[in-house]
């Protein structure tokens, strides 16, 4: 009885949030209509819970309980705190695009210093551009995921990035999401179009500035990769310790393209990255890799769906989870091979290292295969550190902690070494290193 | 009637013509060597005779004991006595060599309307042949070619040849991946199978193999044709002067 | 106490009333009326001359079932089953109580002969090589508890088993003769509320086997039951309960064949295994029911709940299955590894051809300390079939030292079929060590050509490769079944290559 009541109240609260926010959300007319539909789609499904197969291990009714009100647009104090956070996380040489509490902040971004071949607009401006008939399409996706629907309904801002055909960028583009407000939520939605034959690196960070507490992030990034294009993407979810971060990536990849995607979740109470990749052109190579570094009561979830829609593509997935204390790591990976997608070569390997007796790791690697001439496989292992290896290292003079750190680093290294850019790989390695040092 | 008659054979692979009118006649009891540089079409010829899918015969014919070989599926060709010793014998995990040998032998016998071997007779026969080839029993229990060395794989091919008693053996690059000792063992096995009824076609890039399996007739292939035929001395000539002289002749 | 007695009396009165008004004449008939109601449940119970507690158990399940919905998570599609359009009980007409095989309808015996089931005691399996470790002289015997439709019609080897103290009888008899054992264990592994199909079975189960092996006894022979679905429109609801007491060992074989049918038939069996301290149960199945015709019409719907409970320390339960039949297979033989050092195994070959749909796998639930499990699953999809492996491996917080190894491989033959793998691997403590691997591939053209070059036909070559692919599992079957299963695999793949 109490449960039902609680649910109703949450539902009511969210309706209120949407009603109050509606006037603040960019885009009128058709855009507002699409938002309304998206909100209704969300309301029908409700907050994802364990009865929804895709969310079986990440029950947001338990982990998140409710959607918090939208954060207010950042004021001068907030921006000052955000600036400090940005400085901490900025990647050298990158063209920064900074979203604070769900709003793009030009004075913290490098909008005027973009490389040739790159165009950036805000989602807000795009949605409000009445001359753009297709503007409401930006809020539509093919997925039926409730959190993506909610994102469409409530997205306040984001960036719309275009990379011209054939442009080979020498500097990474970095989107930094900064939270500054306590007990509030930020809904952002971004677009990236990588033109045919273009080459780019995208870095995304989720961070909390001083003062952010118990905030929620719901981000979606929709990426279109042209024929012969090459995109490397590194996402670092290193949010505030009590943050809930649900982000979705939707990728459509053309022919003879390369997509190298890496996601690491190390900060936040609850984090989920769900990636949906559709390989739509032949001869494409996909590499998706990820790491969860979890301690305390953290809950980290990486869910990937790779859809081989055409023949002759290669996909590789490597995931590593290090789970300490009472943390809970989830990996769900599905490889779809459609009937026409012959000669598909798809592999997925997920491994979890449990460092504590109360840690939990759930792996669900799925294959769904409708073509016969394929080579597909997956592997999953779960276990503790190998005692004989630990002993060997200790016999050579390493302390228990050093030996463990060395082995853990080697363990996550298998995923991290897939990152294409040397500089970013080093940066991620350093982040992992810091996490390990904090363990001692 | 010749055992094998290849007449003006033209073969394409994916729109590209590999053999452009190849003619070859092999009589019972003869050992022919086919030599030629890489890409001359040697292996294509062996595959087409054995009936490997993926080759389009656009002209010519192959007669085996006077019958149209090209009209037969590959298993029927095997039952008729065509044996191809593969350049790279495949590994078949989970299928014990012994099981494989018995299944194949009995299938061939059945196709020829002969009775199946009883288990004891079969075992006796395999053991005899295996010991003559230095093939240990434990190798027969393992999966077909799984974990076999290069030499073991080739000996396994010779074992099958001895067991199936084909009338035409095509040895495709038998020497590839073998050291001299392994080559000698395999060649001795082949030589033991030379009879007045049986013919062999030895395909090789190098003369070396022909020191061990001495041919009656040597053919030189270049660009999809036989460009020169002669006695075993032709192989030595090739060894000395290389294939280049034949490139233009083709 | 008086209240309970009152209830029992009331139920009994109701029972008698039903008897008088509902089924007085029908009790002599061989079929329950079509449809499912409390009356149907009472009818079945009455047919079996069951005690009141059993009827109450069934009715409780039935009432529970009414509140449940059919599960939809499996990757199988079928028209909605009208549960009121089925018969829930059918029996061959027993003219009188039989005491020996000679009294059984010769027609029935003939059918069994056709199926190759050695009903009469014979010197079995002449010429079969004894397995390593077995004395050459040890004649291996199989006791056959033959189930014709729903009623056991004969039991052989009973005496020899009795000498060893092994109870092996139809469960309907066991309910009457060993009520304490049945009461203690029935529903203790698969509770009446477990799932839609198991609950349905609990309400209407017709018959099945009951095995009890007393402490320290090694069952002197393989136990085997052959099922055959024969009556038109008859739901089949077998119920099997096997208990291996401390230190006992039993190997149970189950094999099935069914004649061609036009209409889909529902089959919802429940098998419960209980292994106490140091006990071992080996349960093997060869399932070859009618899979439907080449258009996908007809065939058996097979919704089975099989679960074993390693209730004692060092207990071991091993499931081996060769699934080649049925239009729909929904089956997850599982192990609850409750006792310390207990071990669960699942070896499976699932072959689908034509329009068959298989959704099968296992659950290994690690609860005790130092428990181990092993899963080897081989799925082969051909024709237009869909073949799914669905499995769960989980180690609970206190299941320290849990170990699992899983290998599930799928083979696709042709480009119209689908092979799917849905494993759930859940570790809730750091000392759990789980390894899972899965592959999906086709038969290599090179391997096929190699075999064909050596004189095998295309079909023989496929058969050979497939038998190699499934070898690891076939080896787990008792010898006589392995031979049969190997044949069956080739037969099931007929017409899959062209």
JSON list of C-alpha atoms in Angstrom, two decimals, chain C residues 168-337:
[
{"chain": "C", "resi": 168, "resn": "UNK", "atom": "CA", "xyz": [10.64, -47.18, -7.95]},
{"chain": "C", "resi": 169, "resn": "UNK", "atom": "CA", "xyz": [6.98, -46.87, -8.81]},
{"chain": "C", "resi": 170, "resn": "UNK", "atom": "CA", "xyz": [4.43, -44.62, -10.42]},
{"chain": "C", "resi": 171, "resn": "UNK", "atom": "CA", "xyz": [4.01, -41.53, -8.31]},
{"chain": "C", "resi": 172, "resn": "UNK", "atom": "CA", "xyz": [0.28, -42.23, -8.10]},
{"chain": "C", "resi": 173, "resn": "UNK", "atom": "CA", "xyz": [1.10, -45.42, -6.24]},
{"chain": "C", "resi": 174, "resn": "UNK", "atom": "CA", "xyz": [3.73, -43.75, -4.11]},
{"chain": "C", "resi": 175, "resn": "UNK", "atom": "CA", "xyz": [1.16, -41.22, -2.93]},
{"chain": "C", "resi": 176, "resn": "UNK", "atom": "CA", "xyz": [-0.84, -44.10, -1.53]},
{"chain": "C", "resi": 177, "resn": "UNK", "atom": "CA", "xyz": [1.95, -46.38, -0.41]},
{"chain": "C", "resi": 178, "resn": "UNK", "atom": "CA", "xyz": [4.61, -43.95, 0.79]},
{"chain": "C", "resi": 179, "resn": "UNK", "atom": "CA", "xyz": [2.63, -40.88, 1.77]},
{"chain": "C", "resi": 180, "resn": "UNK", "atom": "CA", "xyz": [5.21, -39.73, 4.30]},
{"chain": "C", "resi": 181, "resn": "UNK", "atom": "CA", "xyz": [8.01, -39.61, 1.75]},
{"chain": "C", "resi": 182, "resn": "UNK", "atom": "CA", "xyz": [5.83, -37.93, -0.84]},
{"chain": "C", "resi": 183, "resn": "UNK", "atom": "CA", "xyz": [4.50, -35.40, 1.65]},
{"chain": "C", "resi": 184, "resn": "UNK", "atom": "CA", "xyz": [8.01, -34.59, 2.77]},
{"chain": "C", "resi": 185, "resn": "UNK", "atom": "CA", "xyz": [9.51, -34.03, -0.65]},
{"chain": "C", "resi": 186, "resn": "UNK", "atom": "CA", "xyz": [6.78, -33.28, -3.20]},
{"chain": "C", "resi": 187, "resn": "UNK", "atom": "CA", "xyz": [6.85, -29.60, -4.05]},
{"chain": "C", "resi": 188, "resn": "UNK", "atom": "CA", "xyz": [9.91, -29.05, -1.89]},
{"chain": "C", "resi": 189, "resn": "UNK", "atom": "CA", "xyz": [12.11, -28.28, -4.89]},
{"chain": "C", "resi": 190, "resn": "UNK", "atom": "CA", "xyz": [9.52, -26.86, -7.24]},
{"chain": "C", "resi": 191, "resn": "UNK", "atom": "CA", "xyz": [6.90, -25.27, -5.00]},
{"chain": "C", "resi": 192, "resn": "UNK", "atom": "CA", "xyz": [3.31, -25.31, -6.18]},
{"chain": "C", "resi": 193, "resn": "UNK", "atom": "CA", "xyz": [3.55, -21.57, -6.75]},
{"chain": "C", "resi": 194, "resn": "UNK", "atom": "CA", "xyz": [6.80, -21.75, -8.72]},
{"chain": "C", "resi": 195, "resn": "UNK", "atom": "CA", "xyz": [5.70, -20.77, -12.19]},
{"chain": "C", "resi": 196, "resn": "UNK", "atom": "CA", "xyz": [2.61, -20.85, -14.38]},
{"chain": "C", "resi": 197, "resn": "UNK", "atom": "CA", "xyz": [3.32, -24.24, -15.95]},
{"chain": "C", "resi": 198, "resn": "UNK", "atom": "CA", "xyz": [4.64, -25.90, -12.81]},
{"chain": "C", "resi": 199, "resn": "UNK", "atom": "CA", "xyz": [1.61, -24.72, -10.89]},
{"chain": "C", "resi": 200, "resn": "UNK", "atom": "CA", "xyz": [-0.66, -26.07, -13.59]},
{"chain": "C", "resi": 201, "resn": "UNK", "atom": "CA", "xyz": [1.17, -29.37, -13.35]},
{"chain": "C", "resi": 202, "resn": "UNK", "atom": "CA", "xyz": [0.76, -29.41, -9.57]},
{"chain": "C", "resi": 203, "resn": "UNK", "atom": "CA", "xyz": [-2.99, -29.12, -10.00]},
{"chain": "C", "resi": 204, "resn": "UNK", "atom": "CA", "xyz": [-3.50, -31.70, -12.70]},
{"chain": "C", "resi": 205, "resn": "UNK", "atom": "CA", "xyz": [-0.47, -33.96, -12.85]},
{"chain": "C", "resi": 206, "resn": "UNK", "atom": "CA", "xyz": [-1.51, -37.36, -14.03]},
{"chain": "C", "resi": 207, "resn": "UNK", "atom": "CA", "xyz": [1.35, -39.64, -13.26]},
{"chain": "C", "resi": 208, "resn": "UNK", "atom": "CA", "xyz": [5.07, -40.05, -13.43]},
{"chain": "C", "resi": 209, "resn": "UNK", "atom": "CA", "xyz": [7.83, -41.79, -11.59]},
{"chain": "C", "resi": 210, "resn": "UNK", "atom": "CA", "xyz": [8.79, -41.87, -7.97]},
{"chain": "C", "resi": 211, "resn": "UNK", "atom": "CA", "xyz": [12.22, -42.99, -6.91]},
{"chain": "C", "resi": 212, "resn": "UNK", "atom": "CA", "xyz": [13.64, -43.25, -3.43]},
{"chain": "C", "resi": 213, "resn": "UNK", "atom": "CA", "xyz": [17.12, -44.62, -2.90]},
{"chain": "C", "resi": 214, "resn": "UNK", "atom": "CA", "xyz": [17.84, -45.27, 0.77]},
{"chain": "C", "resi": 215, "resn": "UNK", "atom": "CA", "xyz": [21.03, -44.16, 2.54]},
{"chain": "C", "resi": 216, "resn": "UNK", "atom": "CA", "xyz": [24.24, -45.65, 1.24]},
{"chain": "C", "resi": 217, "resn": "UNK", "atom": "CA", "xyz": [22.56, -47.57, -1.57]},
{"chain": "C", "resi": 218, "resn": "UNK", "atom": "CA", "xyz": [23.89, -47.50, -5.09]},
{"chain": "C", "resi": 219, "resn": "UNK", "atom": "CA", "xyz": [20.90, -48.18, -7.31]},
{"chain": "C", "resi": 220, "resn": "UNK", "atom": "CA", "xyz": [21.77, -51.48, -9.01]},
{"chain": "C", "resi": 221, "resn": "UNK", "atom": "CA", "xyz": [20.53, -50.45, -12.47]},
{"chain": "C", "resi": 222, "resn": "UNK", "atom": "CA", "xyz": [19.75, -47.49, -14.67]},
{"chain": "C", "resi": 223, "resn": "UNK", "atom": "CA", "xyz": [16.16, -46.39, -14.21]},
{"chain": "C", "resi": 224, "resn": "UNK", "atom": "CA", "xyz": [14.35, -45.40, -17.32]},
{"chain": "C", "resi": 225, "resn": "UNK", "atom": "CA", "xyz": [10.97, -44.06, -18.22]},
{"chain": "C", "resi": 226, "resn": "UNK", "atom": "CA", "xyz": [9.61, -43.78, -21.69]},
{"chain": "C", "resi": 227, "resn": "UNK", "atom": "CA", "xyz": [6.82, -41.39, -22.28]},
{"chain": "C", "resi": 228, "resn": "UNK", "atom": "CA", "xyz": [4.57, -41.45, -25.22]},
{"chain": "C", "resi": 229, "resn": "UNK", "atom": "CA", "xyz": [1.87, -39.03, -26.07]},
{"chain": "C", "resi": 230, "resn": "UNK", "atom": "CA", "xyz": [-0.86, -40.89, -27.74]},
{"chain": "C", "resi": 231, "resn": "UNK", "atom": "CA", "xyz": [-4.28, -39.49, -27.01]},
{"chain": "C", "resi": 232, "resn": "UNK", "atom": "CA", "xyz": [-5.49, -36.67, -29.17]},
{"chain": "C", "resi": 233, "resn": "UNK", "atom": "CA", "xyz": [-5.80, -33.32, -27.40]},
{"chain": "C", "resi": 234, "resn": "UNK", "atom": "CA", "xyz": [-4.41, -34.63, -24.19]},
{"chain": "C", "resi": 235, "resn": "UNK", "atom": "CA", "xyz": [-2.35, -32.36, -22.07]},
{"chain": "C", "resi": 236, "resn": "UNK", "atom": "CA", "xyz": [0.49, -34.26, -20.56]},
{"chain": "C", "resi": 237, "resn": "UNK", "atom": "CA", "xyz": [1.40, -33.46, -17.01]},
{"chain": "C", "resi": 238, "resn": "UNK", "atom": "CA", "xyz": [3.95, -35.90, -15.76]},
{"chain": "C", "resi": 239, "resn": "UNK", "atom": "CA", "xyz": [5.36, -35.45, -12.32]},
{"chain": "C", "resi": 240, "resn": "UNK", "atom": "CA", "xyz": [8.57, -37.09, -11.28]},
{"chain": "C", "resi": 241, "resn": "UNK", "atom": "CA", "xyz": [10.19, -37.08, -7.88]},
{"chain": "C", "resi": 242, "resn": "UNK", "atom": "CA", "xyz": [13.57, -38.63, -7.22]},
{"chain": "C", "resi": 243, "resn": "UNK", "atom": "CA", "xyz": [15.19, -38.70, -3.82]},
{"chain": "C", "resi": 244, "resn": "UNK", "atom": "CA", "xyz": [18.71, -39.93, -3.19]},
{"chain": "C", "resi": 245, "resn": "UNK", "atom": "CA", "xyz": [19.18, -40.26, 0.53]},
{"chain": "C", "resi": 246, "resn": "UNK", "atom": "CA", "xyz": [22.56, -39.83, 2.21]},
{"chain": "C", "resi": 247, "resn": "UNK", "atom": "CA", "xyz": [25.35, -41.46, 0.22]},
{"chain": "C", "resi": 248, "resn": "UNK", "atom": "CA", "xyz": [22.96, -42.93, -2.36]},
{"chain": "C", "resi": 249, "resn": "UNK", "atom": "CA", "xyz": [23.45, -42.99, -6.11]},
{"chain": "C", "resi": 250, "resn": "UNK", "atom": "CA", "xyz": [20.95, -43.25, -8.91]},
{"chain": "C", "resi": 251, "resn": "UNK", "atom": "CA", "xyz": [21.04, -42.75, -12.65]},
{"chain": "C", "resi": 252, "resn": "UNK", "atom": "CA", "xyz": [17.71, -42.07, -14.30]},
{"chain": "C", "resi": 253, "resn": "UNK", "atom": "CA", "xyz": [17.04, -42.08, -18.02]},
{"chain": "C", "resi": 254, "resn": "UNK", "atom": "CA", "xyz": [14.08, -40.51, -19.72]},
{"chain": "C", "resi": 255, "resn": "UNK", "atom": "CA", "xyz": [13.40, -40.86, -23.40]},
{"chain": "C", "resi": 256, "resn": "UNK", "atom": "CA", "xyz": [10.50, -39.77, -25.50]},
{"chain": "C", "resi": 257, "resn": "UNK", "atom": "CA", "xyz": [9.02, -40.37, -28.89]},
{"chain": "C", "resi": 258, "resn": "UNK", "atom": "CA", "xyz": [5.67, -39.25, -30.17]},
{"chain": "C", "resi": 259, "resn": "UNK", "atom": "CA", "xyz": [3.66, -40.05, -33.25]},
{"chain": "C", "resi": 260, "resn": "UNK", "atom": "CA", "xyz": [2.85, -37.46, -35.87]},
{"chain": "C", "resi": 261, "resn": "UNK", "atom": "CA", "xyz": [0.01, -35.11, -34.95]},
{"chain": "C", "resi": 262, "resn": "UNK", "atom": "CA", "xyz": [-1.80, -32.24, -36.54]},
{"chain": "C", "resi": 263, "resn": "UNK", "atom": "CA", "xyz": [-2.76, -30.38, -33.43]},
{"chain": "C", "resi": 264, "resn": "UNK", "atom": "CA", "xyz": [-0.42, -28.83, -30.99]},
{"chain": "C", "resi": 265, "resn": "UNK", "atom": "CA", "xyz": [-0.20, -30.60, -27.74]},
{"chain": "C", "resi": 266, "resn": "UNK", "atom": "CA", "xyz": [0.64, -29.06, -24.45]},
{"chain": "C", "resi": 267, "resn": "UNK", "atom": "CA", "xyz": [3.11, -30.79, -22.25]},
{"chain": "C", "resi": 268, "resn": "UNK", "atom": "CA", "xyz": [4.02, -29.38, -18.85]},
{"chain": "C", "resi": 269, "resn": "UNK", "atom": "CA", "xyz": [6.04, -31.75, -16.77]},
{"chain": "C", "resi": 270, "resn": "UNK", "atom": "CA", "xyz": [7.68, -31.19, -13.42]},
{"chain": "C", "resi": 271, "resn": "UNK", "atom": "CA", "xyz": [10.73, -33.11, -12.29]},
{"chain": "C", "resi": 272, "resn": "UNK", "atom": "CA", "xyz": [12.09, -32.69, -8.78]},
{"chain": "C", "resi": 273, "resn": "UNK", "atom": "CA", "xyz": [15.38, -34.15, -7.63]},
{"chain": "C", "resi": 274, "resn": "UNK", "atom": "CA", "xyz": [16.59, -34.18, -4.06]},
{"chain": "C", "resi": 275, "resn": "UNK", "atom": "CA", "xyz": [20.13, -35.23, -3.22]},
{"chain": "C", "resi": 276, "resn": "UNK", "atom": "CA", "xyz": [21.05, -35.41, 0.45]},
{"chain": "C", "resi": 277, "resn": "UNK", "atom": "CA", "xyz": [24.57, -35.56, 1.93]},
{"chain": "C", "resi": 278, "resn": "UNK", "atom": "CA", "xyz": [27.06, -37.32, -0.34]},
{"chain": "C", "resi": 279, "resn": "UNK", "atom": "CA", "xyz": [24.30, -38.45, -2.68]},
{"chain": "C", "resi": 280, "resn": "UNK", "atom": "CA", "xyz": [24.44, -38.31, -6.46]},
{"chain": "C", "resi": 281, "resn": "UNK", "atom": "CA", "xyz": [21.68, -38.16, -9.06]},
{"chain": "C", "resi": 282, "resn": "UNK", "atom": "CA", "xyz": [22.32, -38.37, -12.77]},
{"chain": "C", "resi": 283, "resn": "UNK", "atom": "CA", "xyz": [19.31, -37.50, -14.90]},
{"chain": "C", "resi": 284, "resn": "UNK", "atom": "CA", "xyz": [19.49, -37.99, -18.66]},
{"chain": "C", "resi": 285, "resn": "UNK", "atom": "CA", "xyz": [16.89, -37.12, -21.26]},
{"chain": "C", "resi": 286, "resn": "UNK", "atom": "CA", "xyz": [16.54, -37.81, -24.93]},
{"chain": "C", "resi": 287, "resn": "UNK", "atom": "CA", "xyz": [13.56, -35.84, -26.19]},
{"chain": "C", "resi": 288, "resn": "UNK", "atom": "CA", "xyz": [12.24, -36.53, -29.65]},
{"chain": "C", "resi": 289, "resn": "UNK", "atom": "CA", "xyz": [8.64, -35.48, -29.71]},
{"chain": "C", "resi": 290, "resn": "UNK", "atom": "CA", "xyz": [6.83, -34.51, -32.84]},
{"chain": "C", "resi": 291, "resn": "UNK", "atom": "CA", "xyz": [8.30, -31.16, -33.90]},
{"chain": "C", "resi": 292, "resn": "UNK", "atom": "CA", "xyz": [5.54, -30.19, -36.31]},
{"chain": "C", "resi": 293, "resn": "UNK", "atom": "CA", "xyz": [5.54, -30.65, -40.06]},
{"chain": "C", "resi": 294, "resn": "UNK", "atom": "CA", "xyz": [7.68, -28.87, -42.62]},
{"chain": "C", "resi": 295, "resn": "UNK", "atom": "CA", "xyz": [5.26, -25.93, -42.63]},
{"chain": "C", "resi": 296, "resn": "UNK", "atom": "CA", "xyz": [5.49, -25.58, -38.88]},
{"chain": "C", "resi": 297, "resn": "UNK", "atom": "CA", "xyz": [2.03, -27.01, -38.27]},
{"chain": "C", "resi": 298, "resn": "UNK", "atom": "CA", "xyz": [1.47, -29.17, -35.23]},
{"chain": "C", "resi": 299, "resn": "UNK", "atom": "CA", "xyz": [4.08, -30.41, -32.84]},
{"chain": "C", "resi": 300, "resn": "UNK", "atom": "CA", "xyz": [4.37, -30.58, -29.11]},
{"chain": "C", "resi": 301, "resn": "UNK", "atom": "CA", "xyz": [4.52, -27.56, -26.84]},
{"chain": "C", "resi": 302, "resn": "UNK", "atom": "CA", "xyz": [6.94, -28.58, -24.18]},
{"chain": "C", "resi": 303, "resn": "UNK", "atom": "CA", "xyz": [6.96, -26.40, -21.07]},
{"chain": "C", "resi": 304, "resn": "UNK", "atom": "CA", "xyz": [8.99, -28.24, -18.50]},
{"chain": "C", "resi": 305, "resn": "UNK", "atom": "CA", "xyz": [10.19, -27.38, -15.02]},
{"chain": "C", "resi": 306, "resn": "UNK", "atom": "CA", "xyz": [13.11, -29.53, -13.94]},
{"chain": "C", "resi": 307, "resn": "UNK", "atom": "CA", "xyz": [15.04, -28.71, -10.83]},
{"chain": "C", "resi": 308, "resn": "UNK", "atom": "CA", "xyz": [17.41, -30.50, -8.56]},
{"chain": "C", "resi": 309, "resn": "UNK", "atom": "CA", "xyz": [18.24, -29.60, -5.01]},
{"chain": "C", "resi": 310, "resn": "UNK", "atom": "CA", "xyz": [21.66, -30.55, -3.63]},
{"chain": "C", "resi": 311, "resn": "UNK", "atom": "CA", "xyz": [20.24, -30.40, -0.17]},
{"chain": "C", "resi": 312, "resn": "UNK", "atom": "CA", "xyz": [23.12, -32.04, 1.60]},
{"chain": "C", "resi": 313, "resn": "UNK", "atom": "CA", "xyz": [26.86, -31.51, 1.73]},
{"chain": "C", "resi": 314, "resn": "UNK", "atom": "CA", "xyz": [28.89, -33.07, -1.07]},
{"chain": "C", "resi": 315, "resn": "UNK", "atom": "CA", "xyz": [25.73, -33.81, -3.04]},
{"chain": "C", "resi": 316, "resn": "UNK", "atom": "CA", "xyz": [25.89, -33.94, -6.81]},
{"chain": "C", "resi": 317, "resn": "UNK", "atom": "CA", "xyz": [23.23, -33.53, -9.46]},
{"chain": "C", "resi": 318, "resn": "UNK", "atom": "CA", "xyz": [23.91, -33.86, -13.13]},
{"chain": "C", "resi": 319, "resn": "UNK", "atom": "CA", "xyz": [21.47, -33.08, -15.96]},
{"chain": "C", "resi": 320, "resn": "UNK", "atom": "CA", "xyz": [22.15, -34.28, -19.47]},
{"chain": "C", "resi": 321, "resn": "UNK", "atom": "CA", "xyz": [19.69, -33.55, -22.23]},
{"chain": "C", "resi": 322, "resn": "UNK", "atom": "CA", "xyz": [19.45, -34.18, -25.93]},
{"chain": "C", "resi": 323, "resn": "UNK", "atom": "CA", "xyz": [16.57, -32.08, -27.19]},
{"chain": "C", "resi": 324, "resn": "UNK", "atom": "CA", "xyz": [15.68, -32.68, -30.81]},
{"chain": "C", "resi": 325, "resn": "UNK", "atom": "CA", "xyz": [11.90, -32.70, -30.83]},
{"chain": "C", "resi": 326, "resn": "UNK", "atom": "CA", "xyz": [8.90, -30.54, -29.95]},
{"chain": "C", "resi": 327, "resn": "UNK", "atom": "CA", "xyz": [7.62, -27.46, -31.75]},
{"chain": "C", "resi": 328, "resn": "UNK", "atom": "CA", "xyz": [8.38, -25.41, -28.66]},
{"chain": "C", "resi": 329, "resn": "UNK", "atom": "CA", "xyz": [10.83, -26.28, -25.95]},
{"chain": "C", "resi": 330, "resn": "UNK", "atom": "CA", "xyz": [10.81, -24.20, -22.79]},
{"chain": "C", "resi": 331, "resn": "UNK", "atom": "CA", "xyz": [13.03, -25.98, -20.38]},
{"chain": "C", "resi": 332, "resn": "UNK", "atom": "CA", "xyz": [15.70, -25.05, -17.84]},
{"chain": "C", "resi": 333, "resn": "UNK", "atom": "CA", "xyz": [16.89, -28.01, -15.77]},
{"chain": "C", "resi": 334, "resn": "UNK", "atom": "CA", "xyz": [18.48, -26.33, -12.79]},
{"chain": "C", "resi": 335, "resn": "UNK", "atom": "CA", "xyz": [20.49, -27.04, -9.68]},
{"chain": "C", "resi": 336, "resn": "UNK", "atom": "CA", "xyz": [20.21, -25.47, -6.28]},
{"chain": "C", "resi": 337, "resn": "UNK", "atom": "CA", "xyz": [23.61, -25.94, -4.70]}
]
